[in-house]
Tab-separated table of C-alpha atoms in Angstrom:
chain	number	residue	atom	x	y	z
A	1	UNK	CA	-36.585	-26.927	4.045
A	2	UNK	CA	-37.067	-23.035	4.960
A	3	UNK	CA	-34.914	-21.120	2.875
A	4	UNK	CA	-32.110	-19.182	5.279
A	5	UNK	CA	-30.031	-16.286	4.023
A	6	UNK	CA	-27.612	-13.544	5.763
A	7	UNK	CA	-28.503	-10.387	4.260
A	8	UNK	CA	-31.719	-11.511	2.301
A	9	UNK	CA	-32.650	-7.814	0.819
A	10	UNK	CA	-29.389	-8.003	-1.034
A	11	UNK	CA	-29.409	-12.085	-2.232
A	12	UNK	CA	-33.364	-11.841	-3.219
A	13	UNK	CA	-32.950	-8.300	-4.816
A	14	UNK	CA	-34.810	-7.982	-7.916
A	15	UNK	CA	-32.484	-7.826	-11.230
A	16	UNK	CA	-33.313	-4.626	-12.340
A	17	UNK	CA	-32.333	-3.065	-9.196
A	18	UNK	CA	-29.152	-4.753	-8.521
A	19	UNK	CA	-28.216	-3.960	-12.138
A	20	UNK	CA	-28.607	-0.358	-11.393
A	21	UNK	CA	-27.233	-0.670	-7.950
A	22	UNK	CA	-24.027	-2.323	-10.171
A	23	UNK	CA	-23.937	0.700	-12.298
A	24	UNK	CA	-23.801	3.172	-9.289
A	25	UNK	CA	-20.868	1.102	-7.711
A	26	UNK	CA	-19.659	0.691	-10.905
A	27	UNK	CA	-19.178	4.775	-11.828
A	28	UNK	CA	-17.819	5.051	-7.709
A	29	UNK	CA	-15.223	2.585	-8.697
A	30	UNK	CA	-13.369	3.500	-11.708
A	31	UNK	CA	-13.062	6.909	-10.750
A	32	UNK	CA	-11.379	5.488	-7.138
A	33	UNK	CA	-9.131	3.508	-9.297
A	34	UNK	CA	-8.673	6.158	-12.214
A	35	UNK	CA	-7.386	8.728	-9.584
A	36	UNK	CA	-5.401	6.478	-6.948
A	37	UNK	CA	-3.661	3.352	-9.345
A	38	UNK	CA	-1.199	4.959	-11.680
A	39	UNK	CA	-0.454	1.213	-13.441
A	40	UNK	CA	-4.158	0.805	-14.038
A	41	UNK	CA	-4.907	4.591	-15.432
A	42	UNK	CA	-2.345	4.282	-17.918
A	43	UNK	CA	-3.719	1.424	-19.353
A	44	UNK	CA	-6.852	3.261	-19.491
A	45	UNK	CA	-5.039	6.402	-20.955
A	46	UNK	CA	-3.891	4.130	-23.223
A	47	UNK	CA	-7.007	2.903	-24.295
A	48	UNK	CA	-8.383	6.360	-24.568
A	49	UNK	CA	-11.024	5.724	-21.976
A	50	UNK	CA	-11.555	8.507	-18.998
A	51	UNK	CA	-14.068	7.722	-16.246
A	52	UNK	CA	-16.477	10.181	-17.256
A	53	UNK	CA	-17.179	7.555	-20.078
A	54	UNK	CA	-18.203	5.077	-17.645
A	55	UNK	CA	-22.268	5.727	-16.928
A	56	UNK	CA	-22.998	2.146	-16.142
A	57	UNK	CA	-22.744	-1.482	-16.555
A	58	UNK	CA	-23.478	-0.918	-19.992
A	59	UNK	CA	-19.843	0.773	-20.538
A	60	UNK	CA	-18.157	-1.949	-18.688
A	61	UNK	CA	-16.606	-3.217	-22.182
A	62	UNK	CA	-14.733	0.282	-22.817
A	63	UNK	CA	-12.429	-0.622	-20.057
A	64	UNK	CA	-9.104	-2.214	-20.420
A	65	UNK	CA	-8.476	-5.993	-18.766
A	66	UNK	CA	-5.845	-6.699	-15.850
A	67	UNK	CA	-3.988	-10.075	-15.965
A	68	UNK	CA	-2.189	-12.185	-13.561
A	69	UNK	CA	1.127	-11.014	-15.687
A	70	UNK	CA	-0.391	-7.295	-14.697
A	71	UNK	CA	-0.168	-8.029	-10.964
A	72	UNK	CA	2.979	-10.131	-11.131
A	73	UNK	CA	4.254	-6.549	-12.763
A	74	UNK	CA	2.942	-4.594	-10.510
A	75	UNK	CA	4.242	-6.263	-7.084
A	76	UNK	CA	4.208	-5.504	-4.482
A	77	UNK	CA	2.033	-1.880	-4.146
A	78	UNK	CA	1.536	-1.031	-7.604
A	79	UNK	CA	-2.032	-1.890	-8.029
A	80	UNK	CA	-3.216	-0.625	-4.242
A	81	UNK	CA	-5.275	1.910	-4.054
A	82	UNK	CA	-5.488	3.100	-0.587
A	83	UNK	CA	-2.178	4.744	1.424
A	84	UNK	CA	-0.725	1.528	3.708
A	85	UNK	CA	-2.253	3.244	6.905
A	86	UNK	CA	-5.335	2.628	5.879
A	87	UNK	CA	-4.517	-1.504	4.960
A	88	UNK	CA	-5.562	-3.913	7.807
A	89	UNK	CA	-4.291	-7.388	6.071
A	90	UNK	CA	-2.665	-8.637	3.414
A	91	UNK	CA	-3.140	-11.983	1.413
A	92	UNK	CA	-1.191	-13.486	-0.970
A	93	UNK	CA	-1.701	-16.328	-3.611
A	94	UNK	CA	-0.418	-20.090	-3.237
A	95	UNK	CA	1.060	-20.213	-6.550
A	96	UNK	CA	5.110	-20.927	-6.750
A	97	UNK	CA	5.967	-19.553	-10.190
A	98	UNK	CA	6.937	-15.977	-10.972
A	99	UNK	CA	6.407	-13.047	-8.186
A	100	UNK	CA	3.461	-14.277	-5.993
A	101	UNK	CA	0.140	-12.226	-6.034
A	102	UNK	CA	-0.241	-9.863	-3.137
A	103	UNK	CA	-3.568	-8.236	-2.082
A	104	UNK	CA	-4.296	-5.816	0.050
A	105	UNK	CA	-7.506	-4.678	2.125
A	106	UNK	CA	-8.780	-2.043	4.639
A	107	UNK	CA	-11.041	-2.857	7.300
A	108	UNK	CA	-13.754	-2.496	5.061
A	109	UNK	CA	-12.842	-5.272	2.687
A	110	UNK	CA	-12.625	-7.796	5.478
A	111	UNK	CA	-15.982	-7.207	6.417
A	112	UNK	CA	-17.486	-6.860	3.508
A	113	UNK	CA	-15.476	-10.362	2.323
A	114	UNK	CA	-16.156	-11.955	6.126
A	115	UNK	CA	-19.989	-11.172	5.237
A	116	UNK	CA	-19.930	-13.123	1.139
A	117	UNK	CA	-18.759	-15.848	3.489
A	118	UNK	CA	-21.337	-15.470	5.754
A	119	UNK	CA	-23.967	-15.999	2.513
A	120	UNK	CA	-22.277	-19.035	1.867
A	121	UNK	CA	-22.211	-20.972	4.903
A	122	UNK	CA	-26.345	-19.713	5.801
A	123	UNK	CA	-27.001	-21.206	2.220
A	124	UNK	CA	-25.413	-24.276	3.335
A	125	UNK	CA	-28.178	-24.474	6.364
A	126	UNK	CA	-25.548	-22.823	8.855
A	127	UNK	CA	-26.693	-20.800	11.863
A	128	UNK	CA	-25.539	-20.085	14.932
A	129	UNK	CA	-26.522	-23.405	16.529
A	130	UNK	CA	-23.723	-24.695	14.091
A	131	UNK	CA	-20.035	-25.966	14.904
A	132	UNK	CA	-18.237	-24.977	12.094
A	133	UNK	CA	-14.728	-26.932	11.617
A	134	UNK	CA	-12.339	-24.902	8.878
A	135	UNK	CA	-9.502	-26.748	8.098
A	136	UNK	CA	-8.707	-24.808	5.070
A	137	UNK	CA	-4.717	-23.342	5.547
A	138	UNK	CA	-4.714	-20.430	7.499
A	139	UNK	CA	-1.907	-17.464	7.115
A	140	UNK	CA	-1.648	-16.280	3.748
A	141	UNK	CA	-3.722	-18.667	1.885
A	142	UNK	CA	-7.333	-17.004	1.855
A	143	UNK	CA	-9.329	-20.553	2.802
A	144	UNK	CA	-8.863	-20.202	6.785
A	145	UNK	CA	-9.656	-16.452	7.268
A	146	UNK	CA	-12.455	-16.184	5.263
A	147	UNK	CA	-14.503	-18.986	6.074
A	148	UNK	CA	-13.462	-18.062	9.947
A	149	UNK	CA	-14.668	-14.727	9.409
A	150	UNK	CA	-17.551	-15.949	7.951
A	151	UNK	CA	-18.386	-18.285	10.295
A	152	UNK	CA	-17.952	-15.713	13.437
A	153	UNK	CA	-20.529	-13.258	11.206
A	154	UNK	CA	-23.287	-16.431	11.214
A	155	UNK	CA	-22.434	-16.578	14.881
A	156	UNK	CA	-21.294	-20.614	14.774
A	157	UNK	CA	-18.901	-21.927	17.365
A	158	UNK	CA	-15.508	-22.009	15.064
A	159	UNK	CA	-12.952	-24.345	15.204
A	160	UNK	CA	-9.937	-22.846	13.592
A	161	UNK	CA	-8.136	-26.267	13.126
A	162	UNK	CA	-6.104	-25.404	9.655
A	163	UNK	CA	-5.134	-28.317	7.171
A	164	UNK	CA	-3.088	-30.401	8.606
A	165	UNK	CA	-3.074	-33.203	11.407
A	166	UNK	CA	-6.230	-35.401	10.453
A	167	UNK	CA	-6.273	-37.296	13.532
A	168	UNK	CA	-6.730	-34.003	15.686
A	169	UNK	CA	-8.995	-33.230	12.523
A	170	UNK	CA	-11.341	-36.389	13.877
A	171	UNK	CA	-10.858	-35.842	17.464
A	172	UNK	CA	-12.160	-32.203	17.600
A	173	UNK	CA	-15.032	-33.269	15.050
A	174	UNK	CA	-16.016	-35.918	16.862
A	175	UNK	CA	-15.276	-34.191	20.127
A	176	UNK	CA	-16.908	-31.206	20.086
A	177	UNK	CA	-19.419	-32.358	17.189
A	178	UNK	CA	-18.733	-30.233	14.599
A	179	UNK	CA	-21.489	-29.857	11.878
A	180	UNK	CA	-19.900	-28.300	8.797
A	181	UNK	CA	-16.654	-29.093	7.576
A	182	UNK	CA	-14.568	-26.289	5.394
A	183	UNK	CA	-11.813	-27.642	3.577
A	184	UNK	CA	-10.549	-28.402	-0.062
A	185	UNK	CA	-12.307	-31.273	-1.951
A	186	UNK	CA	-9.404	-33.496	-1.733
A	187	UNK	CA	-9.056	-33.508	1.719
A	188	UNK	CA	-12.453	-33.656	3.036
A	189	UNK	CA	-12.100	-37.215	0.699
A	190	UNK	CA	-9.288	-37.640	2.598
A	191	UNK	CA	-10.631	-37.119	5.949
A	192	UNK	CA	-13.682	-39.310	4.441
A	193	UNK	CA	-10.913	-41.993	4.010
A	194	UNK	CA	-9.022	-41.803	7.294
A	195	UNK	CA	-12.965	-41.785	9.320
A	196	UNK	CA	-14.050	-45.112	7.221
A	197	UNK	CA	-11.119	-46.330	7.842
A	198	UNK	CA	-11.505	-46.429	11.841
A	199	UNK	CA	-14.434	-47.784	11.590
A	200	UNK	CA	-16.831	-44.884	11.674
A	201	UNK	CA	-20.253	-45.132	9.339
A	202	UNK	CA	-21.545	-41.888	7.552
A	203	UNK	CA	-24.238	-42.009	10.420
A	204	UNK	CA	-21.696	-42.064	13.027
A	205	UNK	CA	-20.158	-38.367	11.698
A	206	UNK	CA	-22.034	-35.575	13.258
A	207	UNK	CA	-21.461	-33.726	10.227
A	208	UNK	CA	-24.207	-32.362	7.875
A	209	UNK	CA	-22.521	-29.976	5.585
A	210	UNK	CA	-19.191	-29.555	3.588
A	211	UNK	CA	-18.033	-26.089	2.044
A	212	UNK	CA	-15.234	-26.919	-0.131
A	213	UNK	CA	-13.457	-25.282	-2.847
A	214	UNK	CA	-9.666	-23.828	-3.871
A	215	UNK	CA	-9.669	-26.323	-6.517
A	216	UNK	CA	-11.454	-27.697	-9.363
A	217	UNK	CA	-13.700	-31.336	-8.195
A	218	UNK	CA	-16.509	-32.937	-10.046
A	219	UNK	CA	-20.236	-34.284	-9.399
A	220	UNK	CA	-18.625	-37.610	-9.212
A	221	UNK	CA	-16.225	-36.346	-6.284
A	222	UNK	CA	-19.012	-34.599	-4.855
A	223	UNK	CA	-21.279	-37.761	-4.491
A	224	UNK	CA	-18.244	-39.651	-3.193
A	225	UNK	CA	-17.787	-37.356	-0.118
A	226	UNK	CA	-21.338	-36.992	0.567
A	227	UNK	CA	-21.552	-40.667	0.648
A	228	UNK	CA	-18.582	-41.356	2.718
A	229	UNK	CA	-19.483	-38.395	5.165
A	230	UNK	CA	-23.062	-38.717	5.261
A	231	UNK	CA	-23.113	-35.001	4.409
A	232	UNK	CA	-24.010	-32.054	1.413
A	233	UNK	CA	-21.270	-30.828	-0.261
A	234	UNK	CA	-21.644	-27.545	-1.269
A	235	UNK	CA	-18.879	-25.816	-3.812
A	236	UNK	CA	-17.537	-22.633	-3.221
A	237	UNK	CA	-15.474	-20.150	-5.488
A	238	UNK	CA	-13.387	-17.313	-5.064
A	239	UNK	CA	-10.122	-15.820	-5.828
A	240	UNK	CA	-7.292	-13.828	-3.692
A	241	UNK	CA	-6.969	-11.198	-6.371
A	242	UNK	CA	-10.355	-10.326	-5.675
A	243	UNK	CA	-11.073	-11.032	-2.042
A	244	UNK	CA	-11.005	-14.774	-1.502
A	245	UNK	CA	-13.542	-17.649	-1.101
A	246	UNK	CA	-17.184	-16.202	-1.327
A	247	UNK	CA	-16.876	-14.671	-4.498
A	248	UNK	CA	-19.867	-17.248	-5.548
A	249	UNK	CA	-21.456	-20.306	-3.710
A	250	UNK	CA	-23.850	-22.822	-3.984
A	251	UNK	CA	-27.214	-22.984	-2.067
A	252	UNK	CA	-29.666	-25.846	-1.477
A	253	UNK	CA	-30.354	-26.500	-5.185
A	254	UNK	CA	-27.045	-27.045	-6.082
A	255	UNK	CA	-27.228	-26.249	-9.963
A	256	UNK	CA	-24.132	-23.525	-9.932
A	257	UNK	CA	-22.920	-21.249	-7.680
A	258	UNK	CA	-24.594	-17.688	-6.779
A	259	UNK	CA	-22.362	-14.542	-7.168
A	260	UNK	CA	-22.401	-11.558	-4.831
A	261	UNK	CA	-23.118	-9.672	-7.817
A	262	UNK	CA	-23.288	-6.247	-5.473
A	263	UNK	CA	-19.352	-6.880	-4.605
A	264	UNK	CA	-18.630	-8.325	-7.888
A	265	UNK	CA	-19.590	-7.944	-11.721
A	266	UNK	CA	-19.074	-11.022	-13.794
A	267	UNK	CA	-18.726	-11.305	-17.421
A	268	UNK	CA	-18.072	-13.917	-19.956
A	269	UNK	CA	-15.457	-13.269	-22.612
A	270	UNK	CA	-14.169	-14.754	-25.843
A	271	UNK	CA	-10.631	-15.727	-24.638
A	272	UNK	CA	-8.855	-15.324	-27.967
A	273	UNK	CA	-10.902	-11.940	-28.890
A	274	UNK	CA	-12.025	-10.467	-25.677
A	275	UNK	CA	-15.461	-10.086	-27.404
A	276	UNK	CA	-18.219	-10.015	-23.983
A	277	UNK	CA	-20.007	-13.662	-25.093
A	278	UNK	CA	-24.124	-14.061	-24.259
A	279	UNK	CA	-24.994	-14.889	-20.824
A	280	UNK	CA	-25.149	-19.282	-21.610
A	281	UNK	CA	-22.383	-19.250	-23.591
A	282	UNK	CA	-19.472	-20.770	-22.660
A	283	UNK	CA	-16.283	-18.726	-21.791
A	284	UNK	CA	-13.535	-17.172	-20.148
A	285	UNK	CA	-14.655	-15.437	-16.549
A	286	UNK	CA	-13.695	-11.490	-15.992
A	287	UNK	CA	-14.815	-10.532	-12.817
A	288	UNK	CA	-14.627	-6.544	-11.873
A	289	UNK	CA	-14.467	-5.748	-8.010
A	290	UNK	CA	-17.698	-3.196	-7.002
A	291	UNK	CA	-16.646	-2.297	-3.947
A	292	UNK	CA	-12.798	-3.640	-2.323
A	293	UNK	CA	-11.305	0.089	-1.736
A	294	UNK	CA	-7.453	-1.129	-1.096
A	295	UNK	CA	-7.125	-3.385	-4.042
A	296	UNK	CA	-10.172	-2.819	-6.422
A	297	UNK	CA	-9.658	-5.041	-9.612
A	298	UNK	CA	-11.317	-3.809	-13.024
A	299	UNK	CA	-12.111	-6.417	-15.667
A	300	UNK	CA	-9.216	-9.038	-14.222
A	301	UNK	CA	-9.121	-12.140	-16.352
A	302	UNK	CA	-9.700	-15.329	-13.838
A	303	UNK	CA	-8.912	-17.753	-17.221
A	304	UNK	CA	-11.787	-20.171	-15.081
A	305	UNK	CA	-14.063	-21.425	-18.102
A	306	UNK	CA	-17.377	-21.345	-17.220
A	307	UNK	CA	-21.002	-20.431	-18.203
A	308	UNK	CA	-23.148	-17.911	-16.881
A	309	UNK	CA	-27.386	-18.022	-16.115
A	310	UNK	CA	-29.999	-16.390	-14.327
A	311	UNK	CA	-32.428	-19.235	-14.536
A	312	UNK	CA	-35.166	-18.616	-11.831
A	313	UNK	CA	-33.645	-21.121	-8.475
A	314	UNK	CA	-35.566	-22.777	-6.426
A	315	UNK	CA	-33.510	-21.117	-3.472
A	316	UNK	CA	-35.381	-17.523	-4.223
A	317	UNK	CA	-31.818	-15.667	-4.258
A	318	UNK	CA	-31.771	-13.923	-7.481
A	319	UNK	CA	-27.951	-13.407	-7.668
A	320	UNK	CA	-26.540	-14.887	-11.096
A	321	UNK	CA	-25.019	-18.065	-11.096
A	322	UNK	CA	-22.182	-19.578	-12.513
A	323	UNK	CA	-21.487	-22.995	-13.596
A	324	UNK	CA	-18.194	-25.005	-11.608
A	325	UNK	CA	-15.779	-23.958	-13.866
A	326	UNK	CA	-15.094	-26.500	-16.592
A	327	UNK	CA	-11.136	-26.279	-16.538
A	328	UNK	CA	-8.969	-23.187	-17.292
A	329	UNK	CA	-7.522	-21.776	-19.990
A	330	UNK	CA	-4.087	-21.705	-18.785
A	331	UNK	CA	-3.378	-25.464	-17.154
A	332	UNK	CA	-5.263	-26.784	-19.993
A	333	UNK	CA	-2.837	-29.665	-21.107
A	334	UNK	CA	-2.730	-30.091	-25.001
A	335	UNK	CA	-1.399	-34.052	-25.281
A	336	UNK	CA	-0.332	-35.260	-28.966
A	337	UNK	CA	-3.105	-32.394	-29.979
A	338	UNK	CA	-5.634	-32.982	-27.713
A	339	UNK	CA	-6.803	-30.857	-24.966
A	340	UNK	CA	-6.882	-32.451	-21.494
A	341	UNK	CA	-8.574	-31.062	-18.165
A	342	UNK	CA	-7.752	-33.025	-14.930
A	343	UNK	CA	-11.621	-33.071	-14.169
A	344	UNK	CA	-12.062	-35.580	-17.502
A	345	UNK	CA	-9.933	-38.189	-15.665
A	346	UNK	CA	-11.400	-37.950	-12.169
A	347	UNK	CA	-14.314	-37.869	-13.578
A	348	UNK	CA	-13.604	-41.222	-15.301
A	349	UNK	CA	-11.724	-43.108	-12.158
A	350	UNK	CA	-14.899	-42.338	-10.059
A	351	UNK	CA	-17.266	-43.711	-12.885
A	352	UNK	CA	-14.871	-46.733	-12.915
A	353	UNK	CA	-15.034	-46.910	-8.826
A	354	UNK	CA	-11.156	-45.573	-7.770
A	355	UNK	CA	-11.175	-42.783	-5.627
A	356	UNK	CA	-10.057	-39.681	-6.956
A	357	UNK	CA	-6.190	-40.393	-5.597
A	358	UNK	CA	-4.364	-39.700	-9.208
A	359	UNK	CA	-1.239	-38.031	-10.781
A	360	UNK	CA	-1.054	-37.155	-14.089
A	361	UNK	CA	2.524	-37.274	-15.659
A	362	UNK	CA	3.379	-36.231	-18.870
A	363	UNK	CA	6.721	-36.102	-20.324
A	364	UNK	CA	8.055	-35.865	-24.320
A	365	UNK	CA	10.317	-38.353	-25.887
A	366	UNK	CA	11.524	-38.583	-28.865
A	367	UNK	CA	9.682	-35.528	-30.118
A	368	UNK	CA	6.085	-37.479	-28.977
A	369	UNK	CA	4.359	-37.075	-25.634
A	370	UNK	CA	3.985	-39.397	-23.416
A	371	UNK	CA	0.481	-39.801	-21.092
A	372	UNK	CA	0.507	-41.579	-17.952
A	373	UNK	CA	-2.281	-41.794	-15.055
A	374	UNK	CA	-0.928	-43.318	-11.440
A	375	UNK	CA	-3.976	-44.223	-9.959
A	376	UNK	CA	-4.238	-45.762	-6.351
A	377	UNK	CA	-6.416	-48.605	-5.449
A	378	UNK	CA	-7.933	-48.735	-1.766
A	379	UNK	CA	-7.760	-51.897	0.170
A	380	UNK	CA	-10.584	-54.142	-1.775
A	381	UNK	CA	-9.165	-53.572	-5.240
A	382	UNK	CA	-5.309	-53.978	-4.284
A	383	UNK	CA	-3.889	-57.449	-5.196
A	384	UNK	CA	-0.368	-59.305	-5.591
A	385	UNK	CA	-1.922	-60.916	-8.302
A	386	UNK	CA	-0.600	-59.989	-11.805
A	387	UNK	CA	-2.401	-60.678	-14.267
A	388	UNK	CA	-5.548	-59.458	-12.307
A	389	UNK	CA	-3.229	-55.769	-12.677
A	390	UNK	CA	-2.726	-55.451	-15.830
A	391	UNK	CA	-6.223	-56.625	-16.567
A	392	UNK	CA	-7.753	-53.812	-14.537
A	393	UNK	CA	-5.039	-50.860	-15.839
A	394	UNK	CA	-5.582	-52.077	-19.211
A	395	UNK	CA	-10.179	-51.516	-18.725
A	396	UNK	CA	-9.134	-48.227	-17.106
A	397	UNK	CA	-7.011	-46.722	-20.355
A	398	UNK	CA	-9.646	-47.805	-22.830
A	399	UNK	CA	-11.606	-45.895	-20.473
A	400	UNK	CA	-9.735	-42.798	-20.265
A	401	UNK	CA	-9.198	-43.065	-23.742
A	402	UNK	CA	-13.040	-42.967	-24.371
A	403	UNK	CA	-13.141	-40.215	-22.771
A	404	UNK	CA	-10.550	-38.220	-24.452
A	405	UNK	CA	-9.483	-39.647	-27.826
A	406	UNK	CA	-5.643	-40.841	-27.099
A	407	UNK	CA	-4.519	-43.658	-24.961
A	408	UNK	CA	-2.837	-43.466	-21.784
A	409	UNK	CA	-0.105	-45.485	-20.172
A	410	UNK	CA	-1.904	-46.582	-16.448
A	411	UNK	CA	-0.285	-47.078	-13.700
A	412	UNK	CA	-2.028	-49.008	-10.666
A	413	UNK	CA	-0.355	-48.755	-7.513
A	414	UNK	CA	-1.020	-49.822	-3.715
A	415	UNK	CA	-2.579	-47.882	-1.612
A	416	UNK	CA	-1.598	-44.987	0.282
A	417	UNK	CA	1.433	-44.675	-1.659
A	418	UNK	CA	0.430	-41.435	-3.994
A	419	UNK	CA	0.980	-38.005	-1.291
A	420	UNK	CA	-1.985	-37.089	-0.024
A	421	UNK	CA	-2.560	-33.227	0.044
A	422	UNK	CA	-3.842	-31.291	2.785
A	423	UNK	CA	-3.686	-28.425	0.987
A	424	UNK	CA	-4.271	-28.141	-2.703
A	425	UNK	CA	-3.459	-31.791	-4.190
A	426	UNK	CA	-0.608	-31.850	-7.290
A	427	UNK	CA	-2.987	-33.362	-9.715
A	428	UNK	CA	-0.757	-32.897	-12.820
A	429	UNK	CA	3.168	-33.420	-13.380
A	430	UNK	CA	4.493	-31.773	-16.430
A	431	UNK	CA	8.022	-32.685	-17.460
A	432	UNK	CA	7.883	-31.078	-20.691
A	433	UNK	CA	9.657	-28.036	-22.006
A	434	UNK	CA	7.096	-26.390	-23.365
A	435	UNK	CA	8.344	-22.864	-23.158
């Protein structure tokens, strides 16, 4: 297939230059911030640094980090940059504990965050012969907007549907035939679901591409869509606090996702010690914002775990990849000692041939934790029968326990009877008082 990209100069730029092209943008930046954020110059008065000790990307270490708790702190304006005349939009994160992040951007930082989208939907084989369905949530979630900027930029017929209402979902995709679908993991599966069950065959969808992302989804899910959809699923990462979707994305090869490295600088950091780790080793992502004038991040922890590499792709974009993150270090659950990530038990119910329809619940009695899975069976595996239950929950803990080292209480239950999310799905119910 003939390799496609949006702004190729910048995604096939050789490293050396867009390392010194980082280092420019880099010097630009912290002066910006240094002279217009009072919260973030104190830190680095604090730490003794002063811009004029920033030369490069090779003084990136000297400067302080910025934490979720550091926005939370600094709500609503205290981390903006730019006076509020100059702000075009404002978007805010999904979370629902403590003071909600706000970011802010000027014209600029739409287009420049409407174009990282753009990247990612050309690497996906988009063009402007493409119907482009985003049913992401629009408003303040960043999913809808971007990807509809994004798609306007590549010039594809956009249909702004939201999340929400599958059957209009179908009708519109089916209607108007719709090509790439833009949406959260979970409920492109879901939509997956709903088409197979009217009847429709992977060959019958007219799509050829999913972008999904907003939360975290394995190979196994991955394969599972494409099948059902007769599509490629492409990943896609990004963060409010620094723009939105489109921070990084996956192209054709589909061996980790490419980062805009000339909007944003990505490092890998010893969580515990803050030490800057190797590029391949495994850590903590920092990413610093190049170029966002309204609400220009420094070293902000994303506490994604991932790896970094700039292994030659087969692409020809030389942007750095990283890996799908491999679980955070903040929802991390520790169980009876052991350290649990969602993805571990998806991963296992799609080896074992559920679909990735699960809630974790963990609760502590007694002093001791308690582990339980609710999985959902579709229509071939549900039964009245039993024995022919407890037979199957019982090969899916030793399963899960394989996989992790302690033994879980499983729950099998009909189907359609665990919420489905058309947003982000509630993977994980914690009842303990852990704080």
């Amino acid at each position: 297939m003939e390799q496609r990209y949006f702004q190729k100069e910048i995604e096939t730029m050789p490293v050396e230059e867009m390392k010194k092209l980082q280092s420019e943008k880099l010097v630009k930046q912290v002066k910006h911030v240094y002279d217009n954020v009072p919260y973030y110059r104190d830190l680095m008065d604090k730490k003794g640094v002063k811009p004029e000790d920033i030369h490069g990307i090779e003084d990136l270490h000297l400067l302080p980090f910025l934490t979720k708790a550091d926005l939370r702190d600094a709500y609503p304006y205290g981390l903006l940059a730019k006076p509020l005349s100059e702000c075009v939009r404002i978007q805010s994160t999904s979370g629902t504990t403590g003071r909600r992040v706000v970011a802010f951007y000027t014209q600029n930082d739409v287009n420049l965050w409407e174009d990282c989208c753009a990247r990612a939907i050309v690497a996906a084989g988009g063009t402007n012969e493409d119907v482009c369905q985003v049913a992401y949530g629009y408003g303040l979630f960043t999913g809808g907007p971007g990807l509809n900027g994004g798609s306007h930029k590549v010039g594809c017929l956009t249909l702004p549907m939201s999340s929400g209402n599958t059957e209009r979902q179908i009708q519109f995709m089916n209607d108007l035939s719709a090509t790439i679908l833009c949406c959260t993991p979970s409920y492109a599966a879901y939509i997956g679901e709903s088409l197979k069950e009217q009847g429709y065959k992977p060959e019958d969808i007219p799509l050829k591409a999913g972008i999904f992302g907003a939360e975290p989804w394995t190979e196994e899910m991955r394969h599972s869509i494409e099948a059902t959809l007769g599509i490629k699923a492409y990943d896609i990462y990004g963060l409010t606090e620094t723009s939105g979707p489109g921070v990084s994305f996956e192209c054709c090869e589909q061996t980790g996702m490419h980062i805009n490295e000339d909007h944003f600088l990505a490092e890998i950091i010893n969580p515990d010690t803050g030490e800057v780790l190797p590029e391949g080793t495994k850590g903590e992502l920092v990413f610093t914002s190049l170029d966002k004038e309204a609400f220009p991040l420094l070293r902000y922890r994303t506490r994604d775990i991932c790896v970094l590499s700039r292994k030659k792709c087969s692409c020809g974009r030389t942007l750095i990849k990283m890996a799908k993150p491999m679980g955070r270090t903040d929802d991390m659950l520790i169980i009876r000692g052991v350290n649990v990530f969602p993805s571990q038990i998806e991963t296992v119910l799609l080896n074992e041939g559920y679909a990735p329809n699960y809630q974790i619940v963990v609760d502590r009695v007694n002093n001791t934790d308690t582990f339980e899975v609710n999985v959902e069976m579709d229509a071939e595996q549900f039964t009245d029968k039993l024995s022919d239950i407890l037979a199957m929950e019982k090969s899916l803990a030793e399963a899960i326990k394989t996989m992790l080292g302690i033994n879980p209480k499983v729950h099998l239950v009909a189907p359609k009877t665990i919420v489905r999310s058309e947003g982000k799905a509630v993977r994980v119910i914690d009842k303990r008082k852990l704080i």
